[in-house]
PDB file of C-alpha atoms in Angstrom:
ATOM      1  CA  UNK A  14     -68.469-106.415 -57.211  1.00  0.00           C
ATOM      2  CA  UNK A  15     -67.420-102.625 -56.984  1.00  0.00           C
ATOM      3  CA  UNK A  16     -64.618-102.577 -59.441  1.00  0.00           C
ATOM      4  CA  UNK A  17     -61.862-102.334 -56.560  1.00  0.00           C
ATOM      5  CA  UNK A  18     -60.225-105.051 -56.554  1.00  0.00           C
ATOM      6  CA  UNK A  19     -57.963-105.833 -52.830  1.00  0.00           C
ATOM      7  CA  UNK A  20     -55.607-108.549 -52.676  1.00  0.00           C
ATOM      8  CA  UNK A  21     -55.015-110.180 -50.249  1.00  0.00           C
ATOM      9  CA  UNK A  22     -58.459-111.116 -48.626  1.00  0.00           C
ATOM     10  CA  UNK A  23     -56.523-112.350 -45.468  1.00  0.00           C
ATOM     11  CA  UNK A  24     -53.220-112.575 -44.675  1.00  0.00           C
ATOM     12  CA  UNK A  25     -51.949-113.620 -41.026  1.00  0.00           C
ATOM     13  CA  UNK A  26     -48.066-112.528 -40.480  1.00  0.00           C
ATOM     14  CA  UNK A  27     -46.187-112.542 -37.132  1.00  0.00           C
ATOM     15  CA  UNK A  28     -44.841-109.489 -35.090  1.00  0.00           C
ATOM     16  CA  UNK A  29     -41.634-107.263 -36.880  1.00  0.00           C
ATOM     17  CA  UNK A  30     -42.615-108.742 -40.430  1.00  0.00           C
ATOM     18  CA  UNK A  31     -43.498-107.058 -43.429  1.00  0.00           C
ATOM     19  CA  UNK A  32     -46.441-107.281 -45.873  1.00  0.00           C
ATOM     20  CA  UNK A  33     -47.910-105.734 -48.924  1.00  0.00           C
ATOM     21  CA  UNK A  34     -51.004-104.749 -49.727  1.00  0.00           C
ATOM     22  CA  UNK A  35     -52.195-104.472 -53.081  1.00  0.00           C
ATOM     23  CA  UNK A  36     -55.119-102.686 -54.547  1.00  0.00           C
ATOM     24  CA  UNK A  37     -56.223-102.087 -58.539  1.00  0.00           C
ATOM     25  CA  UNK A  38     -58.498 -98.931 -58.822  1.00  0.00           C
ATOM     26  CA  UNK A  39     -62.329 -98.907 -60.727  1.00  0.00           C
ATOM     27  CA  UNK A  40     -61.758 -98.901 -64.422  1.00  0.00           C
ATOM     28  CA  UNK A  41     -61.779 -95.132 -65.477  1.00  0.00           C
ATOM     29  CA  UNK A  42     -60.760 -94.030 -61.663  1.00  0.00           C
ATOM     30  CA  UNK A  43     -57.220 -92.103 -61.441  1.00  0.00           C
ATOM     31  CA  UNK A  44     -57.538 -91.493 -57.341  1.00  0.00           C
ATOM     32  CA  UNK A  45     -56.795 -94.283 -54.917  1.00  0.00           C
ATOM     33  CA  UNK A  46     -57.255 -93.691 -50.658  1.00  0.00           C
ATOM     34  CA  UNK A  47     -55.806 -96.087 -48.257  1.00  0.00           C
ATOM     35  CA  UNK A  48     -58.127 -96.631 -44.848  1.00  0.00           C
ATOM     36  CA  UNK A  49     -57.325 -98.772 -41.388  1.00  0.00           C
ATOM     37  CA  UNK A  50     -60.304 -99.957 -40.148  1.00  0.00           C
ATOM     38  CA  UNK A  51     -60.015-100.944 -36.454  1.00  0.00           C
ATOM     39  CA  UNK A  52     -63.163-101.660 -33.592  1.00  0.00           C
ATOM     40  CA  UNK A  53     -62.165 -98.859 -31.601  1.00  0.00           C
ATOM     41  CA  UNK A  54     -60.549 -96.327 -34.529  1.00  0.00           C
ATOM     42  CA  UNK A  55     -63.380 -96.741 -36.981  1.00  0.00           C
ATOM     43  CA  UNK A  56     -62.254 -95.927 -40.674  1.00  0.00           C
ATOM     44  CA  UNK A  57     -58.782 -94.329 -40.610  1.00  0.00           C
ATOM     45  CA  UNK A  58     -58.010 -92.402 -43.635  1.00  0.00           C
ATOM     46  CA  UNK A  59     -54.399 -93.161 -44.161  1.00  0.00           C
ATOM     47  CA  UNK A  60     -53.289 -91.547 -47.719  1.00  0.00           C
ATOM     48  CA  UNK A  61     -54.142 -90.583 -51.158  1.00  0.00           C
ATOM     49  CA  UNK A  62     -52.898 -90.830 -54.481  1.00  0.00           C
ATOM     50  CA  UNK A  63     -54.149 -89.161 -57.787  1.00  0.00           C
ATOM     51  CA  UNK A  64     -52.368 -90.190 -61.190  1.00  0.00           C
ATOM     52  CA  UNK A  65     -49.308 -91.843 -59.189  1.00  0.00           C
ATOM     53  CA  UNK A  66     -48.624 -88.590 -57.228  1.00  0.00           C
ATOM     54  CA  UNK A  67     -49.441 -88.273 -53.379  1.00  0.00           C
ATOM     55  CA  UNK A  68     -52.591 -86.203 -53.057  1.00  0.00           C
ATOM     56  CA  UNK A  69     -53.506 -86.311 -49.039  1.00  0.00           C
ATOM     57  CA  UNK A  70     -51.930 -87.724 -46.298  1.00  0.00           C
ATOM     58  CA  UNK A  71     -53.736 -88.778 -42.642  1.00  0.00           C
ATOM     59  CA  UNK A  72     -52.885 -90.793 -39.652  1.00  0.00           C
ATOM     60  CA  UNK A  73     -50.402 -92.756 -41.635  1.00  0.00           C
ATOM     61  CA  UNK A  74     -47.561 -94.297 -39.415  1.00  0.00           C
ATOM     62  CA  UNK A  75     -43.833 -93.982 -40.518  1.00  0.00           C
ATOM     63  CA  UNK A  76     -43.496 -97.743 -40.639  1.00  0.00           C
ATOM     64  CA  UNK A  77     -46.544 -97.462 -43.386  1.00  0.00           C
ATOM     65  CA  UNK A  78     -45.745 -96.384 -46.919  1.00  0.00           C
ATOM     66  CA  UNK A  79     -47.775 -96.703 -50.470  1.00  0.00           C
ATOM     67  CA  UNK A  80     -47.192 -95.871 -53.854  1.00  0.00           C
ATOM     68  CA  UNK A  81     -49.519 -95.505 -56.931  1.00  0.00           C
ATOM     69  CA  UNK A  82     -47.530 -96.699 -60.127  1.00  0.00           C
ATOM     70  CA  UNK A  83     -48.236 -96.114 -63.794  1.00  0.00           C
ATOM     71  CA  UNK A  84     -51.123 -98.602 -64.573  1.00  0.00           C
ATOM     72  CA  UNK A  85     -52.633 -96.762 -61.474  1.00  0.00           C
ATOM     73  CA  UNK A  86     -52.515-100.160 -58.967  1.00  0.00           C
ATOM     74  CA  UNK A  87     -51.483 -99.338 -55.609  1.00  0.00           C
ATOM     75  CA  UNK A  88     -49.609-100.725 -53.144  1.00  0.00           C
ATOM     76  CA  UNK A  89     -49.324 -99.950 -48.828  1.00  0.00           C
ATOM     77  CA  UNK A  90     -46.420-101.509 -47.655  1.00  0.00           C
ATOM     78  CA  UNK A  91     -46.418-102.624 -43.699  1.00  0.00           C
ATOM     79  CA  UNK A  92     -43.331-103.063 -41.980  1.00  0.00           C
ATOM     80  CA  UNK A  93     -42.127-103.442 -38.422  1.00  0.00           C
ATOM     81  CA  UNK A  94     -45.499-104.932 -37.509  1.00  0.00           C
ATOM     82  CA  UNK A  95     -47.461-104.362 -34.661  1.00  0.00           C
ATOM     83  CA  UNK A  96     -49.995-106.652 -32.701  1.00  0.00           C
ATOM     84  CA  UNK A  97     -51.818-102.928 -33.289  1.00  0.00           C
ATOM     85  CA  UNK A  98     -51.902-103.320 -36.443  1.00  0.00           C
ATOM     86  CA  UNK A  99     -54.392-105.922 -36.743  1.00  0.00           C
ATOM     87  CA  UNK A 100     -56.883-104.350 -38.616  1.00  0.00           C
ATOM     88  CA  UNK A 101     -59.312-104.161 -41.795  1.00  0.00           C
ATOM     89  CA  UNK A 102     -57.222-102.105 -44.485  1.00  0.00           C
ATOM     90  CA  UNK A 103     -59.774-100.499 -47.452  1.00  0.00           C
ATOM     91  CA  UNK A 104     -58.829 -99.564 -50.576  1.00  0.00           C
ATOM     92  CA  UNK A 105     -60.613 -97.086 -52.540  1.00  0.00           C
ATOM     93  CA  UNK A 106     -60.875 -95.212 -55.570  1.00  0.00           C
ATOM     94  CA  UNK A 107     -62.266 -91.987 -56.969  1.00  0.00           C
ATOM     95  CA  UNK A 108     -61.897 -90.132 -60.452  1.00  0.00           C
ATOM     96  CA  UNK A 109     -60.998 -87.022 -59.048  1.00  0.00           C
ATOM     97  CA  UNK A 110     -58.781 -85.377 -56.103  1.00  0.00           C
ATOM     98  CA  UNK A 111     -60.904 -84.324 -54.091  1.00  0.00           C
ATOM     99  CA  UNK A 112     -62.197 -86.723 -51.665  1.00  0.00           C
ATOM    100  CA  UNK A 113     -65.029 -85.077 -50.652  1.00  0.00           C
ATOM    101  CA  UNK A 114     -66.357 -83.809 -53.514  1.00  0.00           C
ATOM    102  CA  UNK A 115     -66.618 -87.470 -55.481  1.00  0.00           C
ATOM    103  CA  UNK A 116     -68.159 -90.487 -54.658  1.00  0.00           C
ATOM    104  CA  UNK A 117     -65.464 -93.128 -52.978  1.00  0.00           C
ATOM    105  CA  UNK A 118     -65.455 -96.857 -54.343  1.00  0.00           C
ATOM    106  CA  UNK A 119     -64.465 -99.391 -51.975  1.00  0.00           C
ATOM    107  CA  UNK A 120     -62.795-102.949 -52.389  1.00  0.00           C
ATOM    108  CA  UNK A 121     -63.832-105.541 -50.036  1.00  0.00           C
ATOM    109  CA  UNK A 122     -60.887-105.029 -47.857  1.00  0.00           C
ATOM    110  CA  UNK A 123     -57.388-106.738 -46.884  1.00  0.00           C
ATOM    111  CA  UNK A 124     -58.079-108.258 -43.386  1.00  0.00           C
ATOM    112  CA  UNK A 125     -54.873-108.656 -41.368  1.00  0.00           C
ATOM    113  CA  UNK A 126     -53.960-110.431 -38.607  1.00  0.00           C
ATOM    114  CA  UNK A 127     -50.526-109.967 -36.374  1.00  0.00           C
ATOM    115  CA  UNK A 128     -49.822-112.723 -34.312  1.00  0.00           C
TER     116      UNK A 128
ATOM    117  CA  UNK B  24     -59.074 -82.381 -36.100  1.00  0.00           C
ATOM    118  CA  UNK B  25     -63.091 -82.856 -36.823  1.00  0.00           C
ATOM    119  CA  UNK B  26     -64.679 -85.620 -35.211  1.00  0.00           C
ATOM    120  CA  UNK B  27     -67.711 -87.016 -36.127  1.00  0.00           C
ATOM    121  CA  UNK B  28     -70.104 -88.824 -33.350  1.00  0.00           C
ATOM    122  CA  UNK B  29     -72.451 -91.249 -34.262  1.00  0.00           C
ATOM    123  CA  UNK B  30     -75.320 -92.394 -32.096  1.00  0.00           C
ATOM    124  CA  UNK B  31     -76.471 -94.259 -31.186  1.00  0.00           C
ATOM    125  CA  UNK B  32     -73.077 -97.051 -31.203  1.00  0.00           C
ATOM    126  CA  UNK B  33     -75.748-100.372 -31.299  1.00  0.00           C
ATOM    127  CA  UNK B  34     -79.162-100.856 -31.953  1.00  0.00           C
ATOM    128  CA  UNK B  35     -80.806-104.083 -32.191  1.00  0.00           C
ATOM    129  CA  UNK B  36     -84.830-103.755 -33.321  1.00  0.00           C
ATOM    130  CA  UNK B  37     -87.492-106.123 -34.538  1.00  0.00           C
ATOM    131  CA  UNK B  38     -88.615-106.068 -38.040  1.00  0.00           C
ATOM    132  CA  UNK B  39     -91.318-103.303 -39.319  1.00  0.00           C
ATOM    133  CA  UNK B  40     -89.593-101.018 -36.481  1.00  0.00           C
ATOM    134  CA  UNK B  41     -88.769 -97.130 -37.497  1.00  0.00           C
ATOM    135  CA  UNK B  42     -85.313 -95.992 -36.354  1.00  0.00           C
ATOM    136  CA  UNK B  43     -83.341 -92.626 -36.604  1.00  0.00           C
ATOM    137  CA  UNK B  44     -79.648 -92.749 -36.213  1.00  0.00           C
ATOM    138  CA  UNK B  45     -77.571 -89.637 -35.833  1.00  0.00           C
ATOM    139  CA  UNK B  46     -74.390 -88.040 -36.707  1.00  0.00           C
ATOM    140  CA  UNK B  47     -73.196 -84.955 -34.992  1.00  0.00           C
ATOM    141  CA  UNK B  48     -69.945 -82.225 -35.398  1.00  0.00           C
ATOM    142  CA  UNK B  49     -68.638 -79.123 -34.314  1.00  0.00           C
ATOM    143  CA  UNK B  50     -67.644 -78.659 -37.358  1.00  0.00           C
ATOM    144  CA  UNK B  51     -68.851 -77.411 -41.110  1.00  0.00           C
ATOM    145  CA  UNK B  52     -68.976 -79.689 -43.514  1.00  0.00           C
ATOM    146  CA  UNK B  53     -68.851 -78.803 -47.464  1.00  0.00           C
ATOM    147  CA  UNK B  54     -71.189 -82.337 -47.731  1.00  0.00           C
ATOM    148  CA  UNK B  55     -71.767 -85.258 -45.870  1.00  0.00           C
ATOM    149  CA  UNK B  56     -72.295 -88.832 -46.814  1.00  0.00           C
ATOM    150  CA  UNK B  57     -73.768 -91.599 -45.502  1.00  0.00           C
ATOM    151  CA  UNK B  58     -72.652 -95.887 -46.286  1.00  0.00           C
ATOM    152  CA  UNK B  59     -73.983 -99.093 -44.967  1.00  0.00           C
ATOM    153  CA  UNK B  60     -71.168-101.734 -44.765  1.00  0.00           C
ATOM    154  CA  UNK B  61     -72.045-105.396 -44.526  1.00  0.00           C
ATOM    155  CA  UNK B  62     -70.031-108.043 -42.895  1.00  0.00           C
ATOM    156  CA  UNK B  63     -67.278-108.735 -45.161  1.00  0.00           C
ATOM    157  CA  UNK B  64     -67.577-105.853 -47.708  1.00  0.00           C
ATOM    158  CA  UNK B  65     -66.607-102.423 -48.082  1.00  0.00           C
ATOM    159  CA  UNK B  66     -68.598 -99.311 -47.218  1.00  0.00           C
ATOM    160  CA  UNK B  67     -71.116 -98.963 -50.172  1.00  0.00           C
ATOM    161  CA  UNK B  68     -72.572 -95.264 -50.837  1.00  0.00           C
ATOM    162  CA  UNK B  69     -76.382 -94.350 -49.768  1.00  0.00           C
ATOM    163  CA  UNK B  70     -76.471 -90.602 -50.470  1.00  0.00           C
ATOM    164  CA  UNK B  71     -74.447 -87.354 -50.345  1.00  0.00           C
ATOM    165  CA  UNK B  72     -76.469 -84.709 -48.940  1.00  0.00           C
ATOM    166  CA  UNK B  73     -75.128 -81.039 -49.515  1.00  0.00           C
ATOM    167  CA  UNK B  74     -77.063 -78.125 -49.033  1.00  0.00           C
ATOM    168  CA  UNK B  75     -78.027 -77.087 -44.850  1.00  0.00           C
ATOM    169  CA  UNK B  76     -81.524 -78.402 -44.395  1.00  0.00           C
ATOM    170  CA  UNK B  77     -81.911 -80.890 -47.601  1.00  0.00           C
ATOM    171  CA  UNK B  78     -83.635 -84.051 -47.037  1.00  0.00           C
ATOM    172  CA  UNK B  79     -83.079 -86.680 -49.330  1.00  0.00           C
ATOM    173  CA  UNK B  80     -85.426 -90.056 -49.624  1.00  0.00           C
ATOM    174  CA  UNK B  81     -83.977 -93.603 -50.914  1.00  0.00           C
ATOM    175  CA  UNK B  82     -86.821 -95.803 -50.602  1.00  0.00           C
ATOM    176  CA  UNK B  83     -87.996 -96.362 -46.832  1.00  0.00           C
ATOM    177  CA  UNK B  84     -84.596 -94.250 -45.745  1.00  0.00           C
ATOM    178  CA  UNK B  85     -84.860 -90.264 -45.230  1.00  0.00           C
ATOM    179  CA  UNK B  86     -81.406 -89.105 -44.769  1.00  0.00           C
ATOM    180  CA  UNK B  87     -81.207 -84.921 -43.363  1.00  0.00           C
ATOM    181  CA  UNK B  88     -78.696 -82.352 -43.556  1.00  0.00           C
ATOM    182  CA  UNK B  89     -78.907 -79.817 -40.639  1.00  0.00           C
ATOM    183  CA  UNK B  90     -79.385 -76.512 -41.240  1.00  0.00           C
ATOM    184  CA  UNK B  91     -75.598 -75.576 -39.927  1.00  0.00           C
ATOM    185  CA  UNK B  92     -73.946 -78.014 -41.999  1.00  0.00           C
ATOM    186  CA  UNK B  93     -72.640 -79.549 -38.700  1.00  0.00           C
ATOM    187  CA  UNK B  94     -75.414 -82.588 -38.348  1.00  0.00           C
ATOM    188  CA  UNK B  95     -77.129 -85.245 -39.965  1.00  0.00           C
ATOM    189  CA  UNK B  96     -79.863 -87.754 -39.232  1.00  0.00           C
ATOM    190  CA  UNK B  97     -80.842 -91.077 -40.868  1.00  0.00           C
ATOM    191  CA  UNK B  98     -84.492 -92.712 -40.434  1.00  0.00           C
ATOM    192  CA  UNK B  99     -85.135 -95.711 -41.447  1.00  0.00           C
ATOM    193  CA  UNK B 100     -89.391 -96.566 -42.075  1.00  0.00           C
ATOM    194  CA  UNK B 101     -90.521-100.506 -41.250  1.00  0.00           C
ATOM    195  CA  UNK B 102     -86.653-101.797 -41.298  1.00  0.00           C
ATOM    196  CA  UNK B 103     -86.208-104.860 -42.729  1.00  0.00           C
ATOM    197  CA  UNK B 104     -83.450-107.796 -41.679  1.00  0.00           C
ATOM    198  CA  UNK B 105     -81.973-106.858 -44.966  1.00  0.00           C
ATOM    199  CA  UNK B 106     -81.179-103.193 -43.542  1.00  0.00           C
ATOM    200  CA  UNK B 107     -78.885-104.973 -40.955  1.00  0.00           C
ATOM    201  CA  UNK B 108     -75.570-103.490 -41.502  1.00  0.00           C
ATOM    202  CA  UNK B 109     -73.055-100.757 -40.154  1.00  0.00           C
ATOM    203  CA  UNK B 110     -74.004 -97.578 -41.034  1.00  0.00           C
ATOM    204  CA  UNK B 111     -70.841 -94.991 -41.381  1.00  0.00           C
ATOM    205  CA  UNK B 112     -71.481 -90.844 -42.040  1.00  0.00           C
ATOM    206  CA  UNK B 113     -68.546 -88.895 -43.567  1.00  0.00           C
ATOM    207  CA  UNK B 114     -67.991 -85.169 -43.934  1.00  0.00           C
ATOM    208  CA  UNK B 115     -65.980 -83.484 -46.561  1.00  0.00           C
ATOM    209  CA  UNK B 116     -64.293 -80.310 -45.551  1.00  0.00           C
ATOM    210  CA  UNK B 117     -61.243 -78.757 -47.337  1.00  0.00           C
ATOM    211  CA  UNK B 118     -60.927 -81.871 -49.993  1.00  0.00           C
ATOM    212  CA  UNK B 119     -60.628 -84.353 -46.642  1.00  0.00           C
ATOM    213  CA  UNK B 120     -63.058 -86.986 -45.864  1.00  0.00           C
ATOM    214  CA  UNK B 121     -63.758 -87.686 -42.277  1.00  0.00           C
ATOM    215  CA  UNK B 122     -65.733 -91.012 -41.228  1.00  0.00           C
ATOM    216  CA  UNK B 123     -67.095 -91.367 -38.062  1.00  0.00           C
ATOM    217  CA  UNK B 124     -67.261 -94.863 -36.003  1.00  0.00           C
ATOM    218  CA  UNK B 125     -70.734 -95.797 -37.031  1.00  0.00           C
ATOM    219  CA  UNK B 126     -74.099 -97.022 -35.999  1.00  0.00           C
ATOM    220  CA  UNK B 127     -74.097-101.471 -35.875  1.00  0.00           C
ATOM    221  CA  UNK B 128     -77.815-102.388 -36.757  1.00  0.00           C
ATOM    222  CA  UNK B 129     -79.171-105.574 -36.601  1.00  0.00           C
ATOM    223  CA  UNK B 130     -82.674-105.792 -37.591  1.00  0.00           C
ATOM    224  CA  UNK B 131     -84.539-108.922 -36.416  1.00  0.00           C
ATOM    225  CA  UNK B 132     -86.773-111.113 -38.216  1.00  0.00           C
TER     226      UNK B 132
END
């Protein structure tokens, strides 16, 4: 167990829906990244929150959107979904901003699945 | 945008094998890190390597920084089925952290 805890482990959803994603840090961590995980992307960095603010942003779609809130959980919202969106999305967490300089803490991952 | 290729994509081997699997960029890198992932997990941290030229040991792993700070190498001595695993480098430049695609190794008993 790493500490980041990813809920759900699975979720299967059809075309033009909508899903959450939901992701509670390492105790003691304030940063949280978002990653897509694809076979032919690798790991996508997506965004990046530190202490509820938006740190970093990547190859995050419009249609994507996350928050950090007070307690520090995160959440990356999916709409408008895509058959290309099938993927492996990664939480992670961090205690500092920058990504590179500290060590990153992954969950086990949200696998989804658009039919 | 910095890309990071890693080579080689696959590589199957028998147990007690060596292997060296690469990771190459045009581009500087601060530090670069290397994670195995295992079927159903997240990527879980080996090593950050930071200074051009430092090798770093973990065991029977020997994980290199190039001199340039553009490169990196990890060799694996007498791999083991419990080594089996994707293997992911990431570079940090400017405060980003850029994965490449990975090396898939599947160590035979």
């Amino acid at each position: 167990d790493s500490g980041v805890t990813q809920t759900p482990k699975h979720l299967i959803t059809a075309t033009g829906q909508r899903v959450t994603l939901r992701c509670s840090p390492r105790s003691g961590d304030l940063s949280v990244y978002w990653y897509q995980q694809s076979l032919d992307q690798g790991l996508q960095f997506l965004i990046q929150y530190y202490n509820g603010e938006e740190r970093a942003k990547g190859n995050i779609l419009e249609r994507f959107s996350a928050q950090q809130f007070p307690d520090l959980h995160s959440e990356l919202n999916l709409s408008s979904l895509e058959l290309g969106d099938s993927a492996l999305y990664f939480c992670a967490s961090s205690a500092g901003t920058a990504s590179g300089a500290n060590v990153l803490t992954f969950g086990a991952g949200s696998r989804l699945t658009v039919l | 945008t910095q890309l990071l290729e890693q080579s080689p994509q696959f590589l199957s081997i028998q147990e007690g094998e060596n292997l060296t699997v690469y990771c190459n960029s045009s581009s500087v890198f601060s530090s670069l890190q290397w994670y195995r992932q295992e079927p159903g997990e997240g990527p879980v941290l080996l090593v950050t390597v930071v200074t051009g030229g430092e090798v770093k040991k973990l065991k029977r792993l020997t994980f290199q920084f190039g001199d340039a700070r553009k490169d990196s190498s990890l060799h694996i001595t007498a791999a083991q089925p419990g080594d089996t695993g994707l293997y992911l480098c990431a570079g940090s430049s400017n405060y980003k952290l850029t994965f490449g695609k990975g090396t898939l190794l599947t160590v035979n008993p």
